[in-house]
CSV table of C-alpha atoms in Angstrom, one decimal:
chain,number,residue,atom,x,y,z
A,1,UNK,CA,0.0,0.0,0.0
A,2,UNK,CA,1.6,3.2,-1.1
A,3,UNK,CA,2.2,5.4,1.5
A,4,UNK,CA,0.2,9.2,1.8
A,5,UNK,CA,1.6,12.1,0.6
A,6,UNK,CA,3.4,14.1,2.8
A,7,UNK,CA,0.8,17.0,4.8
A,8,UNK,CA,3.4,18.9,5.8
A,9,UNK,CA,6.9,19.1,3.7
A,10,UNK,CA,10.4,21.3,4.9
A,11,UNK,CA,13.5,21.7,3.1
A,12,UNK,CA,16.3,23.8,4.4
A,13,UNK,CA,14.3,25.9,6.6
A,14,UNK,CA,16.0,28.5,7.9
A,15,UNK,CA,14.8,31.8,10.2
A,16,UNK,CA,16.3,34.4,12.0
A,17,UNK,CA,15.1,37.6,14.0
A,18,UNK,CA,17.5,39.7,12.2
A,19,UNK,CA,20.7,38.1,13.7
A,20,UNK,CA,21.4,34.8,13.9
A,21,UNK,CA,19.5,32.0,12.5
A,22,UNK,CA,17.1,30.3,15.1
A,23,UNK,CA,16.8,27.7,12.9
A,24,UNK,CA,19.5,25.8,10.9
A,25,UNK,CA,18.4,24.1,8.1
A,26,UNK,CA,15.2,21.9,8.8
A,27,UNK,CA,14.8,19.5,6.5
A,28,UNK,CA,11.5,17.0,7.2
A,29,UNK,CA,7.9,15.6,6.2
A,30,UNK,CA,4.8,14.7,8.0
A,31,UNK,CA,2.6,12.3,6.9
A,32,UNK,CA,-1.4,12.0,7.6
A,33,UNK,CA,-3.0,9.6,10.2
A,34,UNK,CA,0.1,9.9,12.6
A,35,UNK,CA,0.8,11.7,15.4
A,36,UNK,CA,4.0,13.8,16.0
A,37,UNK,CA,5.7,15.0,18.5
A,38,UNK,CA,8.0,17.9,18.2
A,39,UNK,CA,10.7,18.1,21.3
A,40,UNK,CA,13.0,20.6,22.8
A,41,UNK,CA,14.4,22.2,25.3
A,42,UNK,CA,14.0,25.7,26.1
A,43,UNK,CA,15.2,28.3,23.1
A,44,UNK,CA,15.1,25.1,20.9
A,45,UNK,CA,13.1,26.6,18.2
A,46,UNK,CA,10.1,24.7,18.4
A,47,UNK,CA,7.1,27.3,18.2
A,48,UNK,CA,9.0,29.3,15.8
A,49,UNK,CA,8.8,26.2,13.5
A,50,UNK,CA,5.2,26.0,14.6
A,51,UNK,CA,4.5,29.7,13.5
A,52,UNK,CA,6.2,29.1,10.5
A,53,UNK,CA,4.1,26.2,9.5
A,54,UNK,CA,1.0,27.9,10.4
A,55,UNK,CA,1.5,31.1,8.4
A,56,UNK,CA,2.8,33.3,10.8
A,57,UNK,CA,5.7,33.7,10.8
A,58,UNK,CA,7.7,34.0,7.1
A,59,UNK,CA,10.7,31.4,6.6
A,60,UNK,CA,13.8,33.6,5.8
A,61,UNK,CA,14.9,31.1,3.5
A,62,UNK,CA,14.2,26.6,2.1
A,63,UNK,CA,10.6,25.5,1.0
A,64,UNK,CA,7.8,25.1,3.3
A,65,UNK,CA,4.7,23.4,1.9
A,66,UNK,CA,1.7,22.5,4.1
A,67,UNK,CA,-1.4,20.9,3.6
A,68,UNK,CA,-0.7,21.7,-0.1
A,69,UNK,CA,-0.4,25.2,0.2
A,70,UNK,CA,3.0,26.8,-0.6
A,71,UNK,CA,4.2,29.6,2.5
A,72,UNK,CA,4.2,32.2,2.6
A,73,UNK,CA,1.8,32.7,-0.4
A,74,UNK,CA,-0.7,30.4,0.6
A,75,UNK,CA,-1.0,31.1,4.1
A,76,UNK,CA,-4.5,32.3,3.7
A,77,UNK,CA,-6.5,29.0,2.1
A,78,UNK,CA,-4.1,27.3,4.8
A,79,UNK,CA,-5.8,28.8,8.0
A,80,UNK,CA,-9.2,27.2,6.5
A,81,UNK,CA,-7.7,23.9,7.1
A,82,UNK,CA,-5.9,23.8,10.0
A,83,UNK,CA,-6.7,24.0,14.1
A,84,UNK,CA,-4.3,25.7,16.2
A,85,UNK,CA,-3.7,26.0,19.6
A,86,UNK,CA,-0.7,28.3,20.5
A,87,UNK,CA,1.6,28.0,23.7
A,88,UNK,CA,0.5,31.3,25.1
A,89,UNK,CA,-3.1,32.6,23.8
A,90,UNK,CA,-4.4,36.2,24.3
A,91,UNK,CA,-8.3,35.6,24.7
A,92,UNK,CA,-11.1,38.6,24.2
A,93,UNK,CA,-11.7,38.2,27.9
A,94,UNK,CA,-14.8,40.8,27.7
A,95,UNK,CA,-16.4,38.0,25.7
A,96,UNK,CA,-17.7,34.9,26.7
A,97,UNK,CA,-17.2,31.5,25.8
A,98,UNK,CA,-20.1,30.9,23.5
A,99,UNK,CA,-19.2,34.6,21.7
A,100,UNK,CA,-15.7,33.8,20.8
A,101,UNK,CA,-16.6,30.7,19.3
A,102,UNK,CA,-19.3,32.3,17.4
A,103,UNK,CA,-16.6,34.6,16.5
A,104,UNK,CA,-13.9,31.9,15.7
A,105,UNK,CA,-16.4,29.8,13.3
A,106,UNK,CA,-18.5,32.4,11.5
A,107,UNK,CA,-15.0,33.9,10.4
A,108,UNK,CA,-14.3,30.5,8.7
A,109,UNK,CA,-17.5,30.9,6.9
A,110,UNK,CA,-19.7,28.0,9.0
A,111,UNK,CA,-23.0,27.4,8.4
A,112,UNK,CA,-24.8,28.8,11.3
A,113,UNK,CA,-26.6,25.6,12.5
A,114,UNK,CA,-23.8,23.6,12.1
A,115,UNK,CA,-21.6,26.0,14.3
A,116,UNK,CA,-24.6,25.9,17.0
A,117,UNK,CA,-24.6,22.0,16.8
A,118,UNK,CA,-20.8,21.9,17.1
A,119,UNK,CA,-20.2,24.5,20.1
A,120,UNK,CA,-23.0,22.8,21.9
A,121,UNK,CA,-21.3,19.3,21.3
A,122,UNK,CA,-17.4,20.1,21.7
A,123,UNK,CA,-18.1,22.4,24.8
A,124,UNK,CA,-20.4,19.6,26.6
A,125,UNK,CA,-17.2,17.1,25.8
A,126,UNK,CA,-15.1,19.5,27.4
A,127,UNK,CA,-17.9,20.2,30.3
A,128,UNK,CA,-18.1,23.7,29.9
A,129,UNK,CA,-21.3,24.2,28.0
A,130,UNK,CA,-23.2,25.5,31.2
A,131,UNK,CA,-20.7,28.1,31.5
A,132,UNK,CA,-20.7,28.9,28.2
A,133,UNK,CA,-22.2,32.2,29.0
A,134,UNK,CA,-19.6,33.4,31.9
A,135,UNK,CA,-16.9,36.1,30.0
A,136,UNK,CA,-13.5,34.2,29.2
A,137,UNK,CA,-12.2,36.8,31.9
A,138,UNK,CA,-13.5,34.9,34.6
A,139,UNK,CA,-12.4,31.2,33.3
A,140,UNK,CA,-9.8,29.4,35.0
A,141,UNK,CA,-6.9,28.7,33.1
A,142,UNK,CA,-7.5,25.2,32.1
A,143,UNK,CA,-10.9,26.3,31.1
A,144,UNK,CA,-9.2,28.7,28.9
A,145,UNK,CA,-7.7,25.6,27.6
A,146,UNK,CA,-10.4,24.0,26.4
A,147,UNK,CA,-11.9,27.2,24.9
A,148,UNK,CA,-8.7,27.3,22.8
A,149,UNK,CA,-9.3,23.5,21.9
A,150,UNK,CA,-12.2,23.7,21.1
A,151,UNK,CA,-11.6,27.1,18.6
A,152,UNK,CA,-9.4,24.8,16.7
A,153,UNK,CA,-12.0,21.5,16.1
A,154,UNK,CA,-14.4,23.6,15.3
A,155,UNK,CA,-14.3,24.2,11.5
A,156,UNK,CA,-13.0,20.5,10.9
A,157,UNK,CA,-9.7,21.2,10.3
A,158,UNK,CA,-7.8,18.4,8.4
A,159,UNK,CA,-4.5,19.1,10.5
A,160,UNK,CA,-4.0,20.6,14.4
A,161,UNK,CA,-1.1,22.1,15.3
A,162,UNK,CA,-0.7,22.0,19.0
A,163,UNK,CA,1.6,23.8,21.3
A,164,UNK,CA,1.6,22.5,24.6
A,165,UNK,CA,-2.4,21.7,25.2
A,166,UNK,CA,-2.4,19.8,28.3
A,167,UNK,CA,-1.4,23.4,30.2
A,168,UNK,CA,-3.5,24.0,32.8
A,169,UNK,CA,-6.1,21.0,32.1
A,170,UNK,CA,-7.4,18.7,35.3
A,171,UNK,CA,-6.5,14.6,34.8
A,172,UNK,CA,-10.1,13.7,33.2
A,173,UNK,CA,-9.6,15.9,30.9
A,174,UNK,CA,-6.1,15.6,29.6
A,175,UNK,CA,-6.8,11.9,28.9
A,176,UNK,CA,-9.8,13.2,26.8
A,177,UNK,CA,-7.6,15.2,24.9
A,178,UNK,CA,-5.4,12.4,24.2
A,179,UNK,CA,-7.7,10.0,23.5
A,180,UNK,CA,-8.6,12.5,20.9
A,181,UNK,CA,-6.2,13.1,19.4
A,182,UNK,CA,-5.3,9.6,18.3
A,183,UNK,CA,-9.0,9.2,17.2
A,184,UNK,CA,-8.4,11.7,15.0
A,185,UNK,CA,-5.2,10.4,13.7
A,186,UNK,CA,-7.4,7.3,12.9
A,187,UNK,CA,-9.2,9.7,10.6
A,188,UNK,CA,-6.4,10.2,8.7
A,189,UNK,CA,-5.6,13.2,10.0
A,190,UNK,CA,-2.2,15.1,10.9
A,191,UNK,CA,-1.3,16.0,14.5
A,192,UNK,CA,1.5,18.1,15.4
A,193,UNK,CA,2.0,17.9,18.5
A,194,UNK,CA,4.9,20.3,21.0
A,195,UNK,CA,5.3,19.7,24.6
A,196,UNK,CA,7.3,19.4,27.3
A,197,UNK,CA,5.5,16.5,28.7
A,198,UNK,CA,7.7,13.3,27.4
A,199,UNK,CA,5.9,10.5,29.4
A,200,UNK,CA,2.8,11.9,27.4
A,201,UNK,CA,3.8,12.1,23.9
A,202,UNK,CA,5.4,8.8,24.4
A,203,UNK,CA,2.2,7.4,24.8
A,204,UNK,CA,0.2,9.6,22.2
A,205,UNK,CA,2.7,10.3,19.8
A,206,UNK,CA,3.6,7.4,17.0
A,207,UNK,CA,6.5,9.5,15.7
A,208,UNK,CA,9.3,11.9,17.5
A,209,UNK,CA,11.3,15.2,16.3
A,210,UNK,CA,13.7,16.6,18.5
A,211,UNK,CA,15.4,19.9,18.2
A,212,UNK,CA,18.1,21.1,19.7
A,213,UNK,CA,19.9,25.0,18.9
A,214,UNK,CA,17.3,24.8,15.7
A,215,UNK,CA,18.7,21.4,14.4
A,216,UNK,CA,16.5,18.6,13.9
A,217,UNK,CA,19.1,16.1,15.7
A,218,UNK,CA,16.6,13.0,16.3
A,219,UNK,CA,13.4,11.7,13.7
A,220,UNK,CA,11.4,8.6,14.7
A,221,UNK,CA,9.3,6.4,16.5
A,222,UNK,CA,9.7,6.1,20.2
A,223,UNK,CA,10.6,2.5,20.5
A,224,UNK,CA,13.3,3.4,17.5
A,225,UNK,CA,14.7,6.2,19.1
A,226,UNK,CA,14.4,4.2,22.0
A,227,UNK,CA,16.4,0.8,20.6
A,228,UNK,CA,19.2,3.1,18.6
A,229,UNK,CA,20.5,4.8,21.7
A,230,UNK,CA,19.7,2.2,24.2
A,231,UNK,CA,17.6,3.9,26.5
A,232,UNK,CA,14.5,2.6,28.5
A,233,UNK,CA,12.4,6.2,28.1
A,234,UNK,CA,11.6,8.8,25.8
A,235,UNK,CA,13.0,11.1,28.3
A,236,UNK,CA,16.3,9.3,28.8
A,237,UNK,CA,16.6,9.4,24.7
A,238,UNK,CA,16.3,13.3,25.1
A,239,UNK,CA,18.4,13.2,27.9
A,240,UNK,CA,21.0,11.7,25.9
A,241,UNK,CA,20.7,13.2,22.2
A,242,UNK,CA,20.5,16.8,23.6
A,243,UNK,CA,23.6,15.9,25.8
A,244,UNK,CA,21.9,17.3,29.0
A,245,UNK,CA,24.0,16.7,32.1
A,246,UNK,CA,23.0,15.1,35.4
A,247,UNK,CA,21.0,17.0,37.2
A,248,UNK,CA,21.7,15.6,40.7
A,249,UNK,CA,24.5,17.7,41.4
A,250,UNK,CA,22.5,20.9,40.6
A,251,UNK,CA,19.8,19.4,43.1
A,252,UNK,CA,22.2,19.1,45.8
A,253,UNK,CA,24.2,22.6,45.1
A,254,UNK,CA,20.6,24.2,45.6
A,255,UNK,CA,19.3,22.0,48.5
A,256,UNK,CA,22.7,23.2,50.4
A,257,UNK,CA,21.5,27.0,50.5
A,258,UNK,CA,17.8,26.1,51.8
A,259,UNK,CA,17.3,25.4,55.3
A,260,UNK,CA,18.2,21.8,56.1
């Protein structure tokens, strides 16, 4: 069976602020019906690349083609087809839940019953529909959470691009989201998924990319990034292939100023 084409293709991706590049020459695909996990630390690069591949950000220089749409020219019929949920969202906080989803899907063009059927449905899923009414300035931040989650299912899209979702969200709830998520990957669709959180996308995510100084240093599944460096976790990989030191001796330097 011949393989999908690629959702999201990169080749020699670079990007700079103005001064040095941020990152160094990306060169990767994504296929459809997989999630993907994109790993870091800190300063790594990681929602740059993300902004890139959304259309917000331009690529100083390599090709960038998602979802069949060239960037940065076809950043606009992108956006129709994609769900994202940024690291850090700025929310109309005078507005509340059920008018900012309103907002979110009549500016994708939705059918108006169809965006009433789906706000009703996604926000009971998330149990928030009988608060749907209560301005997003008085929302918790996991609440705010699964706002922005459910802003990004709720034109369809074919692909979600998520940066760090689980912030903020109660137990229940992250396990919704992952269950989710690989339901939709079943679809056939393309998850993208940044975080932190290794013990999670080592159980949600089928496939692994792992930056480090804007280099794509590690591609693959956990188990194979796993057998190739002879590790027993996803964590101890990153450990390893971004060459982080122990941290025990940090612990103890900072345990021996605090009170014993």
């Amino acid at each position: 069976m011949m393989a999908p084409s690629p959702s999201i293709t990169v080749r020699d991706l670079r990007f700079s602020y103005g001064g040095p590049d941020i990152l160094h020459g990306l060169t990767f695909d994504v296929r459809p019906g997989e999630v993907t996990g994109l790993l870091g630390p800190n300063g790594a690069g990681k929602s740059t690349l993300l902004r890139i591949l959304v259309g917000i950000l331009d690529a100083s220089s390599g090709h960038v083609e998602v979802q069949g749409h060239v960037l940065p020219d076809g950043r606009l019929a992108l956006k129709q087809t994609i769900g994202y949920v940024p690291e850090a969202a700025e929310l109309y906080e005078t507005l509340s839940a059920l008018e900012f989803l309103e907002l979110c899907g009549r500016l994708h063009g939705m059918d108006e019953d169809l965006l009433q059927a789906r706000i009703e449905t996604l926000l009971t899923g998330f149990g928030l529909f009988e608060d749907r009414l209560l301005r997003l300035g008085a929302y918790s931040k996991g609440m705010r959470q699964k706002v922005l989650l459910t802003a990004a299912l709720l034109h369809d899209p074919s692909m979600l691009v998520l940066d760090e979702p689980l912030t903020g969200l109660d137990t229940d709830s992250a396990v919704l989201v992952k269950r989710l998520l690989s339901a939709l990957a079943a679809q056939g669709r393309t998850v993208l998924y940044s975080s932190h959180v290794l013990d999670v996308v080592e159980r949600v995510c089928s496939r692994v990319l792992i930056l480090n100084y804007g280099r794509l240093i590690a591609d693959g599944s956990p188990e194979a990034l796993k057998s190739a460096t002879h590790e027993a976790t996803l964590e101890d990989v990153f450990r390893q292939v971004t060459q982080a030191g122990d941290v025990e001796p940090r612990v103890q330097q900072m345990m021996s100023c605090l009170r014993p």
